[in-house]
XYZ file of N, CA, C and O in Angstrom:
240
model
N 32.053 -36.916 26.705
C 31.308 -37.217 27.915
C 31.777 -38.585 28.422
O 32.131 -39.486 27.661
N 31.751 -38.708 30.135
C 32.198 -40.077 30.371
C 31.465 -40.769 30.635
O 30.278 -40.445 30.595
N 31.873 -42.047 31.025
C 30.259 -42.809 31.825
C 29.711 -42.128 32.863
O 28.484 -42.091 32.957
N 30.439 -41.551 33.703
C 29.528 -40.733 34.870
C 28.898 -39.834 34.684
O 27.841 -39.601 35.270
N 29.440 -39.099 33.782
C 28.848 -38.315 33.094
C 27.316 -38.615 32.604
O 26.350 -38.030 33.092
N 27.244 -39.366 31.824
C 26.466 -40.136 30.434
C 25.706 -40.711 31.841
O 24.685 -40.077 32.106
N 25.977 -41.608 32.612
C 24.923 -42.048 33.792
C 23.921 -41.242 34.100
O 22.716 -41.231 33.851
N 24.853 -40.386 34.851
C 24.103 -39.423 35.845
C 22.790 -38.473 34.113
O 21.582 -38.329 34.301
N 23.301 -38.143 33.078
C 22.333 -37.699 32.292
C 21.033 -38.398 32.345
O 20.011 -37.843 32.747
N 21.073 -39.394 32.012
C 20.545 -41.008 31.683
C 19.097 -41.091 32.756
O 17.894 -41.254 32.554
N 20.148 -40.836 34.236
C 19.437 -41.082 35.757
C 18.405 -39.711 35.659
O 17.347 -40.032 36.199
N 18.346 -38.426 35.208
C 18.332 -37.220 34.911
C 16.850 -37.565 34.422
O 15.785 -37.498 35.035
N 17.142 -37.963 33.094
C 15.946 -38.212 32.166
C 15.040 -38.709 32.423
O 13.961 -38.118 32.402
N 15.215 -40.440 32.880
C 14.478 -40.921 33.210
C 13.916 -40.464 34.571
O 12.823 -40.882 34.953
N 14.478 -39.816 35.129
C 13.789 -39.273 36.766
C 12.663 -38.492 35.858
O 11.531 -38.960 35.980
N 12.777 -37.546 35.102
C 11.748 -36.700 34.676
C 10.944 -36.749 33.398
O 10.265 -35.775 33.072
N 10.991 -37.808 32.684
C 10.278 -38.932 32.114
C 9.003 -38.966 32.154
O 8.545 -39.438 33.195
N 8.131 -38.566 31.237
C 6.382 -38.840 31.529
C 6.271 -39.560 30.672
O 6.111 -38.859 29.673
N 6.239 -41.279 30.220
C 5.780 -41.623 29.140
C 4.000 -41.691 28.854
O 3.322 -42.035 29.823
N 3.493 -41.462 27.930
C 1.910 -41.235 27.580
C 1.503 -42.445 27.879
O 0.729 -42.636 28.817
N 2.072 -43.634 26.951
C 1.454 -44.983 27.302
C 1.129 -44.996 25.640
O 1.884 -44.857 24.677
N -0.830 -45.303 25.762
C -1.095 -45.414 24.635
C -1.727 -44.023 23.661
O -2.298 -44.072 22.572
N -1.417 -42.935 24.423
C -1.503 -41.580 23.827
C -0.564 -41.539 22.348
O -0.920 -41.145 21.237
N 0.827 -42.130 22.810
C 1.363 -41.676 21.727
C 1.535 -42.381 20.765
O 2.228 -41.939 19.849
N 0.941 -43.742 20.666
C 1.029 -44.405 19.986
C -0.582 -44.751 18.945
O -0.561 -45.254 17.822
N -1.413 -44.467 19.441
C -3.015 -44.633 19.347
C -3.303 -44.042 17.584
O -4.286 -44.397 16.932
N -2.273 -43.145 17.081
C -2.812 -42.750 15.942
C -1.736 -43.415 14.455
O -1.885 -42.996 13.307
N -0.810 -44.384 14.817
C -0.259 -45.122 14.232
C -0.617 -46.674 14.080
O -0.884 -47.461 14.989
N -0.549 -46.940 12.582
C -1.139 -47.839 12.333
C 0.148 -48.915 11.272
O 0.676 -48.347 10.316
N 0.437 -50.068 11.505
C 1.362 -50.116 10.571
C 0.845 -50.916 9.547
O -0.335 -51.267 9.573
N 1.545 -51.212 8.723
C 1.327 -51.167 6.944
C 0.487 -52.541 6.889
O -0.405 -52.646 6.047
N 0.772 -53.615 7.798
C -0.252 -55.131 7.682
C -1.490 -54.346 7.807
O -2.380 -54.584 6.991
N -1.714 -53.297 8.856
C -2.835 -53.418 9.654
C -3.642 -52.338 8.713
O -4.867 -52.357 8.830
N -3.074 -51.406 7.797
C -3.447 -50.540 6.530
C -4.113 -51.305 5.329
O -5.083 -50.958 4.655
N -3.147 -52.717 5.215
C -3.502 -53.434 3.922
C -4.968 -54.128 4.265
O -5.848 -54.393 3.446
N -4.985 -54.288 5.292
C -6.217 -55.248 5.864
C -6.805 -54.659 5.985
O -7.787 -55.352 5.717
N -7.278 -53.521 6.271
C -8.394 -52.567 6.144
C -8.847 -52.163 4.916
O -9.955 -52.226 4.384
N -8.060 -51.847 4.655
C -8.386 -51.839 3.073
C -9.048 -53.149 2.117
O -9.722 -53.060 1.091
N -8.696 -54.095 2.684
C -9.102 -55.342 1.792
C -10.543 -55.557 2.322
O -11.475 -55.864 1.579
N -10.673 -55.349 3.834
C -12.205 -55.297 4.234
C -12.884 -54.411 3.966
O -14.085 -54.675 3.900
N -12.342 -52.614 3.623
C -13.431 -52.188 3.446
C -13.836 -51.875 1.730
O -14.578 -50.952 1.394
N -13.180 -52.851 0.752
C -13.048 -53.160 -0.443
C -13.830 -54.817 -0.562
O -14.034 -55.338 -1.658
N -14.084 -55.275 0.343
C -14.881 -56.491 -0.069
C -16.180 -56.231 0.658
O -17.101 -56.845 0.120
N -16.620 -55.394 1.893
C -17.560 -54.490 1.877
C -18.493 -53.347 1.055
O -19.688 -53.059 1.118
N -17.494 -52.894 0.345
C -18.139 -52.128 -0.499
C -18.192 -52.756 -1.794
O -18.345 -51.924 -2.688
N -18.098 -54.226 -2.283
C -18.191 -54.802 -3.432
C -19.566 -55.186 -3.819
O -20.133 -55.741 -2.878
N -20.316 -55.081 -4.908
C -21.229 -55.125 -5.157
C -21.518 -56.655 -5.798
O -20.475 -57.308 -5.773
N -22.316 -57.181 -6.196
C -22.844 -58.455 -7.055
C -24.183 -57.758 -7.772
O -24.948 -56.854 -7.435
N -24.066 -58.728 -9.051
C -25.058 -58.433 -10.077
C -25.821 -59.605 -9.807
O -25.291 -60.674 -9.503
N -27.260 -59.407 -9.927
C -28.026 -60.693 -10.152
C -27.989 -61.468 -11.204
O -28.092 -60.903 -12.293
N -27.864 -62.658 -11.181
C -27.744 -63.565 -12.396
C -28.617 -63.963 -12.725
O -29.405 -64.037 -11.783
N -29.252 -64.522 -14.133
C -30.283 -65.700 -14.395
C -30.007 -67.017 -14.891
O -28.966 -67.148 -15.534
N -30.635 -67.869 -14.740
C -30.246 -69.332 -14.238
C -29.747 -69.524 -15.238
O -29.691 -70.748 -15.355
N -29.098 -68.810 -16.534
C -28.513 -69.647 -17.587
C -27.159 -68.916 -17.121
O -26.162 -69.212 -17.780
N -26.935 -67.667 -15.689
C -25.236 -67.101 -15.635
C -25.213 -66.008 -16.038
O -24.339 -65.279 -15.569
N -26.004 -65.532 -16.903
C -25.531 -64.175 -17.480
C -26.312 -63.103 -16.395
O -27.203 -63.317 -15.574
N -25.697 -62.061 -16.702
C -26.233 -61.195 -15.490
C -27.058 -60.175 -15.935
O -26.734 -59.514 -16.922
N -28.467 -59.888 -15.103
C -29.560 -59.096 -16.105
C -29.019 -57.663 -16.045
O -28.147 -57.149 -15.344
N -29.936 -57.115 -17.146
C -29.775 -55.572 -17.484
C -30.948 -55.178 -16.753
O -31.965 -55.867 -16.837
N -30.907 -53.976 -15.930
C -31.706 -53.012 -15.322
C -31.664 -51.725 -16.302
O -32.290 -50.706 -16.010
């Protein structure tokens, strides 16, 4: 294929081109934004034991 060729394809495509926007991107998440969720919903769901004033933690 030549450049005129390869142009005119190019001119082709993009004439008929629908990009979504944020459709196609909305269900990707990348790996920072995975780890961090995870770390919040892991220090959310972390529990604490009650202590008594000497530190040790009571039995229920």
């Amino acid at each position: 294929m030549n450049n005129a060729n390869f142009d005119k394809e190019i001119q082709n495509f993009f004439k008929n081109y629908h990009d979504r926007g944020m459709q196609k991107w909305g269900g990707f998440f990348l790996s920072d934004h995975t780890v961090q969720i995870n770390k919040d919903n892991q220090k959310a769901n972390t529990t604490y034991k009650k202590r008594n004033r000497n530190g040790l933690a009571r039995n229920k």
